[in-house]
Structure formats: C-alpha cells, structure tokens
XYZ file of C-alpha atoms in Angstrom:
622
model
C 0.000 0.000 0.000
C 1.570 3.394 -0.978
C 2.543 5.540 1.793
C -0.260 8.119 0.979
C -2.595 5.859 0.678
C -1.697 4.481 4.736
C -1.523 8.551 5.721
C -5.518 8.958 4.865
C -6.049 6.180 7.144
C -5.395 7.674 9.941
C -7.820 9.284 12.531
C -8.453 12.843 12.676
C -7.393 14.605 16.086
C -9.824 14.233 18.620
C -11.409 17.270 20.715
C -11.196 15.731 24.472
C -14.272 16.405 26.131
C -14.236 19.550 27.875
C -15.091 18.782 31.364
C -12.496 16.103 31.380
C -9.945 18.840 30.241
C -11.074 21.454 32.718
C -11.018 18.835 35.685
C -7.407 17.876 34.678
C -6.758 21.498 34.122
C -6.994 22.242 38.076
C -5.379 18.828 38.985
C -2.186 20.342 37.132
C -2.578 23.594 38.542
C -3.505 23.280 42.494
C -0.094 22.275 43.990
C 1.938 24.833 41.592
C -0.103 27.653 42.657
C -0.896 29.648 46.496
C -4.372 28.184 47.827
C -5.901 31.783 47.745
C -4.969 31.835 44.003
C -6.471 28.527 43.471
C -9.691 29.473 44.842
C -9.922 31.922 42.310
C -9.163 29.784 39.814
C -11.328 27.241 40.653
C -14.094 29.379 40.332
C -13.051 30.863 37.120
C -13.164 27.447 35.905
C -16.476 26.587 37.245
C -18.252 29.337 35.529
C -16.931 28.946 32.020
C -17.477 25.034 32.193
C -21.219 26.027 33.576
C -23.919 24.150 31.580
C -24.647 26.877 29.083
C -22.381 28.500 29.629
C -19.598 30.021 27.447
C -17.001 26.766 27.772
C -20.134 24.975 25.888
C -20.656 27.438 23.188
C -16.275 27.749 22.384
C -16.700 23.574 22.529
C -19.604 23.606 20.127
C -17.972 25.071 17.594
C -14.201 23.380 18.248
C -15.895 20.286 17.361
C -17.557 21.714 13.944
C -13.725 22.997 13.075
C -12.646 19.614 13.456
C -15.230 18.208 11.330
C -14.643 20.289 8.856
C -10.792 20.351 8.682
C -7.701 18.059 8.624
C -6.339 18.932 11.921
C -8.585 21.532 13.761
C -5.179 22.476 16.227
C -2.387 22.663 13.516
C -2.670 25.728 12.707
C -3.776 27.532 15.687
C -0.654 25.583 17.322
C 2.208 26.673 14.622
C 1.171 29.942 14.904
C 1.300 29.912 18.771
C 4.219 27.914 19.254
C 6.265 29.731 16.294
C 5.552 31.974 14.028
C 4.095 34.420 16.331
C 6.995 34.372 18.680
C 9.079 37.390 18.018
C 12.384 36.255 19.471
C 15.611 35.131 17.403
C 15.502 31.547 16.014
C 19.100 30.680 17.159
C 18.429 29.356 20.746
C 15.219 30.521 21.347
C 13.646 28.292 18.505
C 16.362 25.972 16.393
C 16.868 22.765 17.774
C 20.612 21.298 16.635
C 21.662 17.917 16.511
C 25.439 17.426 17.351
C 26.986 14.793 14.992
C 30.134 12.781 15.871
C 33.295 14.573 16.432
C 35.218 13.936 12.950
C 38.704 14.174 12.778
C 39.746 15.941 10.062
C 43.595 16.158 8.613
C 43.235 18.924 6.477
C 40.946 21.036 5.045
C 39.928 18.450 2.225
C 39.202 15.823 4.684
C 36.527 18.210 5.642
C 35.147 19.204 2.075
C 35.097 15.530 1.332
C 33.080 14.920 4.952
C 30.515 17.541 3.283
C 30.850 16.103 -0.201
C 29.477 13.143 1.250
C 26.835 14.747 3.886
C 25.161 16.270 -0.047
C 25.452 13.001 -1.664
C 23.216 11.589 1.021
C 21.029 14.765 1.237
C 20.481 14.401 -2.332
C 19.646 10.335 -2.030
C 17.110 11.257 0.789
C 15.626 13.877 -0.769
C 14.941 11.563 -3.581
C 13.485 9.071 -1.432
C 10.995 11.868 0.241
C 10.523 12.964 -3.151
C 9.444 9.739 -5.020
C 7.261 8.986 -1.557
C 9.856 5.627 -0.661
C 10.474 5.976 3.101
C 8.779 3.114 4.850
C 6.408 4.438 7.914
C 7.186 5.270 11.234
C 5.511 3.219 13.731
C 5.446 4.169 17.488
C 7.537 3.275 20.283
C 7.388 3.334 23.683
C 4.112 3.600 25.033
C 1.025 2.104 22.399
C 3.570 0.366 20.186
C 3.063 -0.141 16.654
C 0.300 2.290 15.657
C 1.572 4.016 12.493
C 2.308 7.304 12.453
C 1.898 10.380 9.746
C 4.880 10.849 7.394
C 3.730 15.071 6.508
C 6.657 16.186 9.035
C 9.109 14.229 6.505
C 8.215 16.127 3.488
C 8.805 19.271 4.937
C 12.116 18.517 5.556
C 13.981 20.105 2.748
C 10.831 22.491 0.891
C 10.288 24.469 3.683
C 11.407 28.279 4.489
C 10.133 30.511 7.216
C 9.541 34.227 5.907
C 10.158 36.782 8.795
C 7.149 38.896 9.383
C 6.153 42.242 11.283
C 4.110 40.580 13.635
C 3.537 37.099 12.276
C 6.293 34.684 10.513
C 4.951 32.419 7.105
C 5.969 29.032 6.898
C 5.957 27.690 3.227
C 6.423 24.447 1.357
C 6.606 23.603 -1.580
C 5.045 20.471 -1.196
C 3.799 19.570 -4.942
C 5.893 19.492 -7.999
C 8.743 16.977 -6.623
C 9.936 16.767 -10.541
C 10.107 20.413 -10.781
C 11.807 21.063 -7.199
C 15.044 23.582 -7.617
C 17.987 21.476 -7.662
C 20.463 23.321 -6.016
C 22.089 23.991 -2.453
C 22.957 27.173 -0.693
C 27.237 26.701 0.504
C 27.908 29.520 2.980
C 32.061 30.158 3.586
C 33.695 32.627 5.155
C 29.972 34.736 5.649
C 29.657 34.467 1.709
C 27.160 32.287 0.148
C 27.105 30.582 -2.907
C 24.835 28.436 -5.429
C 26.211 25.047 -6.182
C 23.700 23.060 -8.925
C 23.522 19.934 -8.088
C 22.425 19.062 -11.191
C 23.921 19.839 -14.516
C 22.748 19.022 -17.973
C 20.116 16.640 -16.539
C 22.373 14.616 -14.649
C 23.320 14.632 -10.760
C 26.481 15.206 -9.840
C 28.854 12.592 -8.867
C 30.120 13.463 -5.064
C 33.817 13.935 -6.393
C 32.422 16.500 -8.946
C 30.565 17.830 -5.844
C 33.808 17.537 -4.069
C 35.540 19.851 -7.029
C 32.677 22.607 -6.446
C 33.067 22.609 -2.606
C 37.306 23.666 -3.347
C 36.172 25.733 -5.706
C 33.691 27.697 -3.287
C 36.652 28.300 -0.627
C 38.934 29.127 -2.990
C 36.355 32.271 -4.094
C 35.491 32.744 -0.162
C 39.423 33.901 0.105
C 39.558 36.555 -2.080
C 38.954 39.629 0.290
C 38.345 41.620 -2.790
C 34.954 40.058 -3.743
C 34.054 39.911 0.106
C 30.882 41.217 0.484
C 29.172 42.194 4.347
C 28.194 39.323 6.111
C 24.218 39.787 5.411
C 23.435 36.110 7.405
C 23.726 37.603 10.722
C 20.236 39.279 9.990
C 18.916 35.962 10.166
C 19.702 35.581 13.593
C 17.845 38.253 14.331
C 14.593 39.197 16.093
C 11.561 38.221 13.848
C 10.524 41.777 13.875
C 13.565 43.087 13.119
C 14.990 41.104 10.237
C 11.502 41.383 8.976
C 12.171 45.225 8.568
C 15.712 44.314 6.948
C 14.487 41.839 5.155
C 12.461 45.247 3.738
C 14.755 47.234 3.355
C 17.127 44.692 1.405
C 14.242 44.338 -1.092
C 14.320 47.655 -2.469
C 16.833 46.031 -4.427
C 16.278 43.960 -7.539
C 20.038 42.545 -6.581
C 18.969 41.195 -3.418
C 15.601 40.171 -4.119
C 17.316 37.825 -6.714
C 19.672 36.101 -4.185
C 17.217 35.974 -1.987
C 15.200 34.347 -3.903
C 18.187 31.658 -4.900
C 18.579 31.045 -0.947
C 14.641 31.042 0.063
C 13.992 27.700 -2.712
C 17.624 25.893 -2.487
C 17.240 22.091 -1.102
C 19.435 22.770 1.998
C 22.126 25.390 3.630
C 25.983 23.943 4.007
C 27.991 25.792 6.353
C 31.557 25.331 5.792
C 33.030 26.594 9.264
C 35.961 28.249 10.011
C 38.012 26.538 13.289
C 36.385 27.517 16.246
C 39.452 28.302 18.233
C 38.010 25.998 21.249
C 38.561 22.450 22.866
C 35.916 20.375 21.073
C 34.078 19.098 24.296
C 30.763 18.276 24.047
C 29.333 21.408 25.917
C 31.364 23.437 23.509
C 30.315 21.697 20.232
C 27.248 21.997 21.222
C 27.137 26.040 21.688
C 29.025 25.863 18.298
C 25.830 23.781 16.538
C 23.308 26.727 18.725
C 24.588 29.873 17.532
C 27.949 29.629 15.742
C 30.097 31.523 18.221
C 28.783 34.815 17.058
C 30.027 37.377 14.862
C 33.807 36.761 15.525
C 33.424 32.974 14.876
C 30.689 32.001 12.846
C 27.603 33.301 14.183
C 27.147 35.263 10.528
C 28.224 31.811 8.380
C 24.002 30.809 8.806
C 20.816 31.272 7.025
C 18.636 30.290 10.108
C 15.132 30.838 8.097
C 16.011 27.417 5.904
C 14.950 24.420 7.681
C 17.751 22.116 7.493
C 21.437 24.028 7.532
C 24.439 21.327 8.103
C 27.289 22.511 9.482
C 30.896 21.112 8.721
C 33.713 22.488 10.822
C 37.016 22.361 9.555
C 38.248 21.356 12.820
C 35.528 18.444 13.005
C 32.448 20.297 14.608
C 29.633 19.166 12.619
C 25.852 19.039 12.743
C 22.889 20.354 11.715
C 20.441 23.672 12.433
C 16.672 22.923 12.247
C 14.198 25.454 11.986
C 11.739 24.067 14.225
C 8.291 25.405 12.860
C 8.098 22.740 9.749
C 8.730 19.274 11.977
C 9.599 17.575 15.522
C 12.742 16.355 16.422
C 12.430 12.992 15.814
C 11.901 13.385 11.720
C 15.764 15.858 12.384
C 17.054 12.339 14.045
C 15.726 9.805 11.262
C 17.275 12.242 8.484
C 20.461 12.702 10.806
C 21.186 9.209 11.664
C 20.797 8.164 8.070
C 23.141 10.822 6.362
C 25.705 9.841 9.316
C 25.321 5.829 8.209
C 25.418 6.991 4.147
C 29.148 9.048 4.934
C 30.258 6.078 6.986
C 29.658 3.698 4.362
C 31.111 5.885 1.365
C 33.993 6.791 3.319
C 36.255 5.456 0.241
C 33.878 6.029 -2.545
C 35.687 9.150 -3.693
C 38.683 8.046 -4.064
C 37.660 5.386 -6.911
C 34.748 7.507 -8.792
C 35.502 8.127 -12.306
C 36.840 11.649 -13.797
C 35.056 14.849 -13.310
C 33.224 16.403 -16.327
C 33.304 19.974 -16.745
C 31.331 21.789 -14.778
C 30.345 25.958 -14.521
C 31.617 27.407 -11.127
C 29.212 27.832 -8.275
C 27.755 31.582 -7.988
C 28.527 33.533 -5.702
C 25.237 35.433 -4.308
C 25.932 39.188 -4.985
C 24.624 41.562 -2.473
C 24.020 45.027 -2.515
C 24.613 47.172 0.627
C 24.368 50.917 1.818
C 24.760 52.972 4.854
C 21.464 52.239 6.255
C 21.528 48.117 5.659
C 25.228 48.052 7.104
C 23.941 49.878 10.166
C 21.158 46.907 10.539
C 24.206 44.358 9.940
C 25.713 46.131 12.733
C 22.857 45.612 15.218
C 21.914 41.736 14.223
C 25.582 41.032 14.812
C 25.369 43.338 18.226
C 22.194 41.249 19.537
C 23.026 37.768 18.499
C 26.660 38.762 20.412
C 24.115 39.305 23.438
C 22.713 36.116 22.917
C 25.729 33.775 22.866
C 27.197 35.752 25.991
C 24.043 34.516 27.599
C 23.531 31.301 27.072
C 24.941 28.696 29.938
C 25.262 24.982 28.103
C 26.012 22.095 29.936
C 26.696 18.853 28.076
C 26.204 15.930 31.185
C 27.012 12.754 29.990
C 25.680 10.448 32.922
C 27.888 6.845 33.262
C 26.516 5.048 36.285
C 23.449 3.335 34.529
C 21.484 3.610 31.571
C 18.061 2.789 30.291
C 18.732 -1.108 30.648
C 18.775 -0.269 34.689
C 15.778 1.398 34.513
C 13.720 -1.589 32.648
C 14.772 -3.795 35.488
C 12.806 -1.800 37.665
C 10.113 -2.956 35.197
C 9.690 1.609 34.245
C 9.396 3.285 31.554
C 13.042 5.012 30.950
C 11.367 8.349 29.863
C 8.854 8.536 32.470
C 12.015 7.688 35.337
C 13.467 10.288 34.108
C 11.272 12.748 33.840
C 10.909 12.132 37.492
C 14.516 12.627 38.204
C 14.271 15.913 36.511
C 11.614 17.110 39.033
C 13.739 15.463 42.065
C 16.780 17.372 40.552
C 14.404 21.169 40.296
C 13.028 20.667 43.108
C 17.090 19.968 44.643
C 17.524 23.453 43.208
C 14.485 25.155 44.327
C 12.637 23.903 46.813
C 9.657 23.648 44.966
C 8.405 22.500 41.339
C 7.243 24.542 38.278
C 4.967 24.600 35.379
C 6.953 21.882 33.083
C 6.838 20.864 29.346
C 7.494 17.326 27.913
C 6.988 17.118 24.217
C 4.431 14.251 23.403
C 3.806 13.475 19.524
C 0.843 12.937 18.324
C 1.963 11.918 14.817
C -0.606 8.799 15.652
C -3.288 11.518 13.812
C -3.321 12.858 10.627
C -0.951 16.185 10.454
C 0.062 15.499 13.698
C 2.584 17.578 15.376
C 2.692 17.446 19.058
C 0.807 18.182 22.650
C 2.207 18.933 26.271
C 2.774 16.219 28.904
C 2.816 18.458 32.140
C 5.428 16.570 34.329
C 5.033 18.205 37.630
C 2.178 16.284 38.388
C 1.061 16.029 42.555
C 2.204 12.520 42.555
C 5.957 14.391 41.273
C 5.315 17.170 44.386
C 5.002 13.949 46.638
C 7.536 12.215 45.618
C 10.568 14.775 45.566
C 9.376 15.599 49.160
C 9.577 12.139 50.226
C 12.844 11.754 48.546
C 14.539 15.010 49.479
C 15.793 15.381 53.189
C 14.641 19.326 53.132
C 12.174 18.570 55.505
C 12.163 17.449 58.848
C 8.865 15.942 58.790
C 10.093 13.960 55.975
C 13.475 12.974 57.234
C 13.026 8.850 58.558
C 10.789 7.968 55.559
C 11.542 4.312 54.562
C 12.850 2.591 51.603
C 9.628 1.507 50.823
C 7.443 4.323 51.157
C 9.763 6.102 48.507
C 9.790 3.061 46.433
C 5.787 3.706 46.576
C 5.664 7.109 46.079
C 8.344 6.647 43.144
C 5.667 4.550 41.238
C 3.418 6.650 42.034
C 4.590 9.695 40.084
C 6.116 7.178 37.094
C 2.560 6.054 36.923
C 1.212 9.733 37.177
C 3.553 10.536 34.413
C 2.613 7.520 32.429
C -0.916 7.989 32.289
C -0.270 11.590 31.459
C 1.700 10.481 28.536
C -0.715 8.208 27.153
C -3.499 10.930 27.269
C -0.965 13.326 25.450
C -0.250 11.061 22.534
C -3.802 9.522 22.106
C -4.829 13.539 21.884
C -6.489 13.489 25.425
C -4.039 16.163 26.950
C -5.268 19.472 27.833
C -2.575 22.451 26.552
C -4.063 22.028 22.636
C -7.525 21.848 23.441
C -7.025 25.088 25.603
C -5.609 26.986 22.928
C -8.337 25.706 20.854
C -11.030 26.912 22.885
C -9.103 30.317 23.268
C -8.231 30.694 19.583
C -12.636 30.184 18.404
C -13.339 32.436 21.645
C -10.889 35.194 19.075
C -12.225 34.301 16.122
C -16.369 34.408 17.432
C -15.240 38.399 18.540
C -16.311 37.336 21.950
C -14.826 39.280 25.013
C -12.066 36.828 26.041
C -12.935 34.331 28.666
C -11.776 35.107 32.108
C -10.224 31.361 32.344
C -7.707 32.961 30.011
C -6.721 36.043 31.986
C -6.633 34.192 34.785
C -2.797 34.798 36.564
C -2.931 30.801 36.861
C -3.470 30.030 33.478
C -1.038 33.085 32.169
C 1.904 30.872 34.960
C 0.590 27.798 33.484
C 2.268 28.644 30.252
C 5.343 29.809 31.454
C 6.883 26.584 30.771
C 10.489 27.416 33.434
C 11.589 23.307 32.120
C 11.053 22.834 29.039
C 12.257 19.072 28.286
C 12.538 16.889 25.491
C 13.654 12.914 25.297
C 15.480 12.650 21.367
C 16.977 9.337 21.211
C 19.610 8.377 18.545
C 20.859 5.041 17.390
C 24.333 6.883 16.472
C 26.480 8.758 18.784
C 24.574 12.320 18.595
C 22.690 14.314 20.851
C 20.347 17.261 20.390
C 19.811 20.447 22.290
C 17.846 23.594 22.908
C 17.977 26.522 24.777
C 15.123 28.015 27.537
C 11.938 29.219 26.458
C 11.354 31.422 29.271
C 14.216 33.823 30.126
C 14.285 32.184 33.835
C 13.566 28.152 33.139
C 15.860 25.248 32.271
C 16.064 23.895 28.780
C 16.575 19.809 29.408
C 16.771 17.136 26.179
C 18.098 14.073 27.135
C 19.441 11.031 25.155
C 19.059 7.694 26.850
C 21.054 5.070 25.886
C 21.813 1.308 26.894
C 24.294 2.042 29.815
C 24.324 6.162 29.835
C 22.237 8.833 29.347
C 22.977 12.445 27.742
C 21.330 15.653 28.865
C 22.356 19.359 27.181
C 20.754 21.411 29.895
C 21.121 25.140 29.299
C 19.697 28.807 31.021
C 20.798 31.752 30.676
C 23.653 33.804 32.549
C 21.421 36.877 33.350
C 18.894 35.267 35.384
C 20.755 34.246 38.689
C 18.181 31.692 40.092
C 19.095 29.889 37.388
C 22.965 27.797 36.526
C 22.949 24.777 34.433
C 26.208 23.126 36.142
C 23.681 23.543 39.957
C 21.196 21.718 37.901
C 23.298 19.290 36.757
C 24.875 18.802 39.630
C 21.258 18.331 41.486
C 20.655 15.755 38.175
C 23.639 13.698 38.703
C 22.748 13.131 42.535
C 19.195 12.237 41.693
C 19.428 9.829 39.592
C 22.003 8.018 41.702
C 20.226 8.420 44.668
C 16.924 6.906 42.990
C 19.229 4.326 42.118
C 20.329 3.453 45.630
C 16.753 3.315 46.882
C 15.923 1.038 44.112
C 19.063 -1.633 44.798
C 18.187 -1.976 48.489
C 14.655 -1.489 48.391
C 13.998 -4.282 44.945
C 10.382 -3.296 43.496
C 7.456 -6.094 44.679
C 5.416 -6.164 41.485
C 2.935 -8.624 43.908
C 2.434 -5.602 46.521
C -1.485 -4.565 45.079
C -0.036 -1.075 45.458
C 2.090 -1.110 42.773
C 1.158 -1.682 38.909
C 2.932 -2.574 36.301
C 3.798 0.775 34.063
C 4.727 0.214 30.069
C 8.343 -0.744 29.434
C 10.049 1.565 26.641
C-alpha cells in the first residue's frame, strides 16, 4: 500500500471532552499555585465550564472545526508555538543535533566529509521525493500504531519568511519533478549556489567535491568579500523582517534571496572555532555559531535544514523548528551519518570529473542604512551567545537497561529525576513541558505532557531530606511514592499522545473564543493560566541510534532547557539557562541531576520493586 494511501487512514485529532480537560486542568494547577490563588481559579473554571455556559458554546464550535478540517489544532498551534513568537531563532527556537566529532587532517578531509553529507542529502531527498520511506511506527508507550509521514516532506521544501508581527511558513510540497535542484554553501559569511544538477544529470560526489574547493577558494579573495548579510537571520523576527524590507528595495537582493529562500538545503563550511571540542562546547558551536567573531554570521537560520561542517571536526545540523519535531531531524540525521560512513572510500575510486560551470557567488548590494542593521543583528546575536549557559552531562553510572529492570518506563524515570533534581535546586516544582507526539493523527505535530504532576510534588518531598517531617521515611514508602509519580507521568503520557491532553484543546477553545469576537474568557486572563504557560523546564527525550545528541535553549528567560538522550548504559542531557537570570545555573542543575538519579538508584538496589504488593502496577516498558 503506498505511503499516501496508509496517511488517509489515519484518525483525525480528537477534541477531548471539555469537562475532562477542565477537571485535569486544576489537577495540574492546584499544587503549583498559592491556595488563595487557586480558589480563584477554581471558580473561574467553574463558571466557564457552567452548563450553558460560554465553555459549551467555544466547545460547540471546536468540534464543527474539526469536522470540517484536517487537523482543527495545527494551525492555531504553529502559529502559537512559532511563528508568532518574536524572538531570534538561534536558541530561542532551532533545535541542533550534534553529529560525531570527525577528525579531520586537512581542510579536504573536511570538504570531502561535506561532499558526502550532499550526496546523502540528495539520495534522501529523492526518497521523500518519489514517496519511498517506509512508515514510522510508534515506540514506547502504544507500540506499533503508524504514524503520519507530513513532518518528513517538509524537511527540505520548507522556508520561514520573517514577518512584522507574524512569521509564514511555506512548502513547496507539490511538484517533486520540478523542485530547484540546487544547495545554498555559505564560507567565510559568503554564500554561494552550487547546482547539483547539470545538464540533466546529478552530480557525482567527487564533482561535488571539485565545487566545494572551488567555493573556498572564491570565499578567500577579500576583494569580492561582500558584508556578512546572514547575521540578519539571527535576528529578532521583527527586526529582520524590517531588513528583510529594506534589502528588497533592491532587484540585486531580491534575486539572491530568492536563490537562498527555494535551495534544497544550507551547508555551512566553518571556520576553526578556536576551542577544545568538548561536548558542551560543540554543542554552543551547533546553537549559535560563536557569534560574529566565529561564525555566528556563516548561517541562514530561516532554511529548515542548515548542516554545518567544521574544519576542525564540529559538525551538525540547524533545524528550523516550525516545519517538523525532532524525531523526523534524528531519522534524516542518523541516516546521512550511516550513508558518509559507508562511502567513506567512494571518492577516491569515482571516475573523472566532467566539466562543470563554477558555483555563484550570491551578490549583495549594501548601503549605509543596511550596514547599520548588519551592525545591530551582529550586536544582539553577540548578546545572545554571551548569555547562554550549556552544559553537556554525559551520565555513566546506569542507563536505560537499569531502569527496565525496575520494570519503568526510561522516559517517564526520568522525567521524574528531573523534578527530584528542580526541586534539589528550588525547593519547589514549576509549570513543566514534555513534548508528546501525536503523529498517531493525521498532520500530527505534538501536545504537552505536564510533568510536575502532585504525585511528582510527593515524591521529591519524600525523597529530598529538606524537611524534617520527611526525614526517617523508609525505603519503601519512597519506592511507593516513586511509582506513584512514574505512573502519574505515564498515564499523562498516554493521554498526550492519544490527543487526550489538555494544553491544545485550551488553545483551541481560546483561539474560536478570538475568532467568534467574543470578550475573552476570564479562564484565560486568569494569573494561573497566564503561569501555566510559562513553561520554566522545558524538556525533550530525542533518542539516537548513532552517537549524537540534540539540544535547545530556555523558552522562558528564567527556566531550564533539558533534552536528554538515553542510551543502553548512559544517558545524555544538554541542559542550558541563561547567565542573566541568577536563580538559574545549568552546572547547579546538573549537579542536582547527577545526585538524583544516583540516589533513585540506591533506593531502588536496596529497596527491589514487589510487582505482587497490590499497590504497585505494572507501568509500560520503553
């Protein structure tokens, strides 16, 4: 059966009933918030789920959107999660994915790395194209239900257009045969066009190979250097939006543009970064490039997929995050590691290069005003890498294997520990985001799992020795209230991915309540519900089959951005925060991380789970 075919198949998005959502609401809410303010709350709640009363109307009509549409959330969601947000894409928004450090001898071993990393672009974009990739199916919790492929053809016809108030996100999903068949090379700030396909034929990866020398040979000549017009990329939305104007005027840079906005991919031949390749430090490389004085400007951060070869080995790739979830970066990333590893020696044997015309470069034309606006991107985005705290924790003592002894789910373990660990730091938990797919529906993208559940608050207090009254718990009462809260978090997850969580249907209700001109609902303006999406951790689980890890920066300028990586006998987690904001410091959390785990650990070895006790039940093994 084609893939297509499968893709119609699936079930719409549901609309969870709205009672059920409003009821789980408050369970989220009560132990984050001061009793008083729950009060209020509560009653907020009560009156808009009233029987007639507004809730029912803003329900009503949810349920005639989905009828009558695809996916009645996608929309309302990518605007809300993305292209309304005004902030810069690099750290705010851009996931990265941190390949394996290469050692490179020269500066050819590098071209030929990204010779290769094309060549397998090219072959998976071929396979998107001609609809070949077999389909996902889900793992974890609810194995094997299929999943929707959409994300996957987004992956290289995407481009996100800055806006004044709003960003666009377009594909160019039809005409596969007619697709542009080049690639955007940026070196040295400059970018150039390299055709990947000339006189009807692809080109051979040593031919591709000849074109990437003969790009750095034009990046050195410092007479054709032209101002380094990525950096307004990295940008505020707003403001590049009014560069992005103001380059326009100009029939010159509407043209290259143009070239850039419908190329398959960005490659982003690096300069050394001067710095110890550690992970923590490859990492910040992938996030924002160092800045101006490294390569901060050597990006075009509006293309979806930019891969980034370092000549000193640092490579990866830059995803803008609006067209598709991690997990369809990983699948792409993984397989483009595999295709270099296996055509390591290819090169070397291929037959002789035809003649070929040069790449382009892009011409740009600049004046007083736009050089003043180069001036300020490169000023903010310096503000941005000064801020950012990354810590790259690579955790030895036990891996996901441990955890499946316990008869857990890995994820929802460590979710826990990451509440254990906050609550280390803080003394109490916050309003917390787990990504949850729901590629199970059609268009699916993905809903909240809200991990600081009670059963979390009761745990971590149990666990911690903060308080006295807590201090000569036993083994086994924090054995029980540790299955408690992986059970909490469970169930949670289940809802999430089967479309049942609340944070979509929310928005939902919000978004008809805007578009009906009604006054908007006082659930809405409520100072819980404003907290309540204030996400201070926002985590992620991205696990790879290759040795790679992803990573993010905060989404609120005092939280915690967590994405771990676990693996058979370790787990990775990139936490970062930001320097300003001195409640927060990603080596405290870390630190608070590393104990947590171990200590859970501890409790587990001398205190071995009873499955028998009628307490505890069995929670799905990853």
């Amino acid at each position: 059966m084609p893939i297509m075919e499968k893709q119609t198949m699936l079930p719409k998005v549901p609309v969870p009933p709205l009672k059920q959502t409003l009821d789980t609401y408050l369970k989220c809410v009560q132990h984050l918030v001061k009793e008083e303010q729950f009060k209020k709350t509560k009653a907020v709640v009560e009156k808009f789920g009233a029987p007639g009363g507004v809730g029912e109307v803003l329900q009503k009509k949810l349920l005639e959107r989905r009828d009558k549409t695809t996916n009645w959330v996608y929309d309302y969601w990518l605007e809300d999660m993305y292209l309304n947000n005004r902030l810069a894409l690099p750290v705010n928004s851009s996931p990265v994915m941190v390949f394996p450090k290469q050692m490179f001898r020269d500066h050819k071993d590098a071209l030929r790395f990204a010779a290769g990393l094309i060549g397998g672009v090219l072959e998976y974009a071929a396979l998107i194209d001609a609809r070949a990739l077999p389909v996902d199916f889900a793992r974890g919790q609810l194995a094997g239900t299929p999943l929707c492929m959409e994300q996957y053809y987004r992956l290289f016809k995407s481009y996100r257009y800055p806006g004044l108030k709003t960003d666009t996100l377009e594909v160019q999903m039809d005409a596969a045969s007619s697709a542009p068949r080049h690639i955007v090379v940026a070196c040295k700030n400059q970018f150039f066009v390299l055709d990947v396909v000339a006189n009807s034929k692809q080109l051979t990866e040593s031919e591709i190979l000849s074109q990437l020398e003969e790009i750095m040979t034009m990046a050195e000549k410092a007479d054709e250097k032209l101002p380094p017009f990525g950096i307004l990329t990295s940008d505020g939305r707003t403001e590049w939006a009014q560069a992005r104007d103001a380059l326009t005027k100009d029939q010159t840079n509407r043209d290259s543009l143009a070239l850039i906005e419908s190329c398959l991919c960005v490659v982003c031949l690096d300069e050394p970064s001067g710095l110890e390749p550690r992970d923590t430090n490859r990492a910040l490389m992938m996030l924002h490039g160092g800045g101006r004085e490294k390569n901060g400007a050597n990006r075009w951060y509006d293309k979806s997929m930019q891969f980034v070869v370092g000549m000193d080995g640092i490579c990866g790739v830059v995803c803008e995050h609006s067209a598709f979830e991690g997990i369809v970066m990983v699948q792409c990333s993984e397989y483009l590691v595999k295709y270099i590893a296996a055509g390591a020696s290819k090169m070397a044997r291929s037959s002789s290069i035809r003649k070929l015309p040069a790449p382009r470069r892009l011409p740009w034309k600049c004046n007083a005003h736009i050089q003043g606006l180069l001036t300020a991107s490169g000023d903010r985005l310096q503000r941005v890498v000064d801020n950012l705290d990354m810590d790259v924790f690579k955790f030895n003592v036990y891996g996901k294997e441990f955890i499946k002894k316990q008869k857990m789910s890995p994820d929802a373990f460590i979710q826990v520990a990451l509440q254990l660990a906050f609550y280390k730091c803080n003394r109490r938990l916050v309003t917390t985001y787990e990504s949850a797919s729901i590629r199970r529906f059609q268009q699916g993208r993905v809903d909240n799992i809200r991990s600081a559940t009670p059963e979390a608050l009761a745990f971590v207090i149990h666990f911690s020795h903060f308080d006295s009254n807590y201090s000569h718990i036993t083994d086994s009462e924090k054995i029980r209230r540790l299955i408690d809260a992986i059970n909490a978090q469970t169930n949670y997850t289940i809802a999430a991915i089967t479309g049942m969580a609340i944070d979509n249907h929310l928005l939902g209700l919000l978004r008809i309540a805007k578009e009906l001109n009604v006054a908007k609902p006082e659930i809405f303006c409520d100072e819980t519900y404003l907290a309540s999406n204030q996400f201070v951790l926002s985590t992620s689980q991205v696990p790879t089959t290759v040795e790679m890890f992803c990573c993010y920066g905060p989404v609120v300028p005092n939280g915690y951005g967590a994405c771990y990586n676990p693996q058979s006998d370790h787990i990775i987690f990139c936490v970062s925060s930001f320097w300003e904001n001195t409640q927060t410091s990603s080596a405290v959390f870390v630190k608070a991380l590393n104990e947590s785990l171990e200590e859970i650990r501890d409790v587990c070895n001398r205190k071995p789970i009873s499955w028998a006790d009628p307490k505890v039940y069995l929670t799905h093994v990853e």
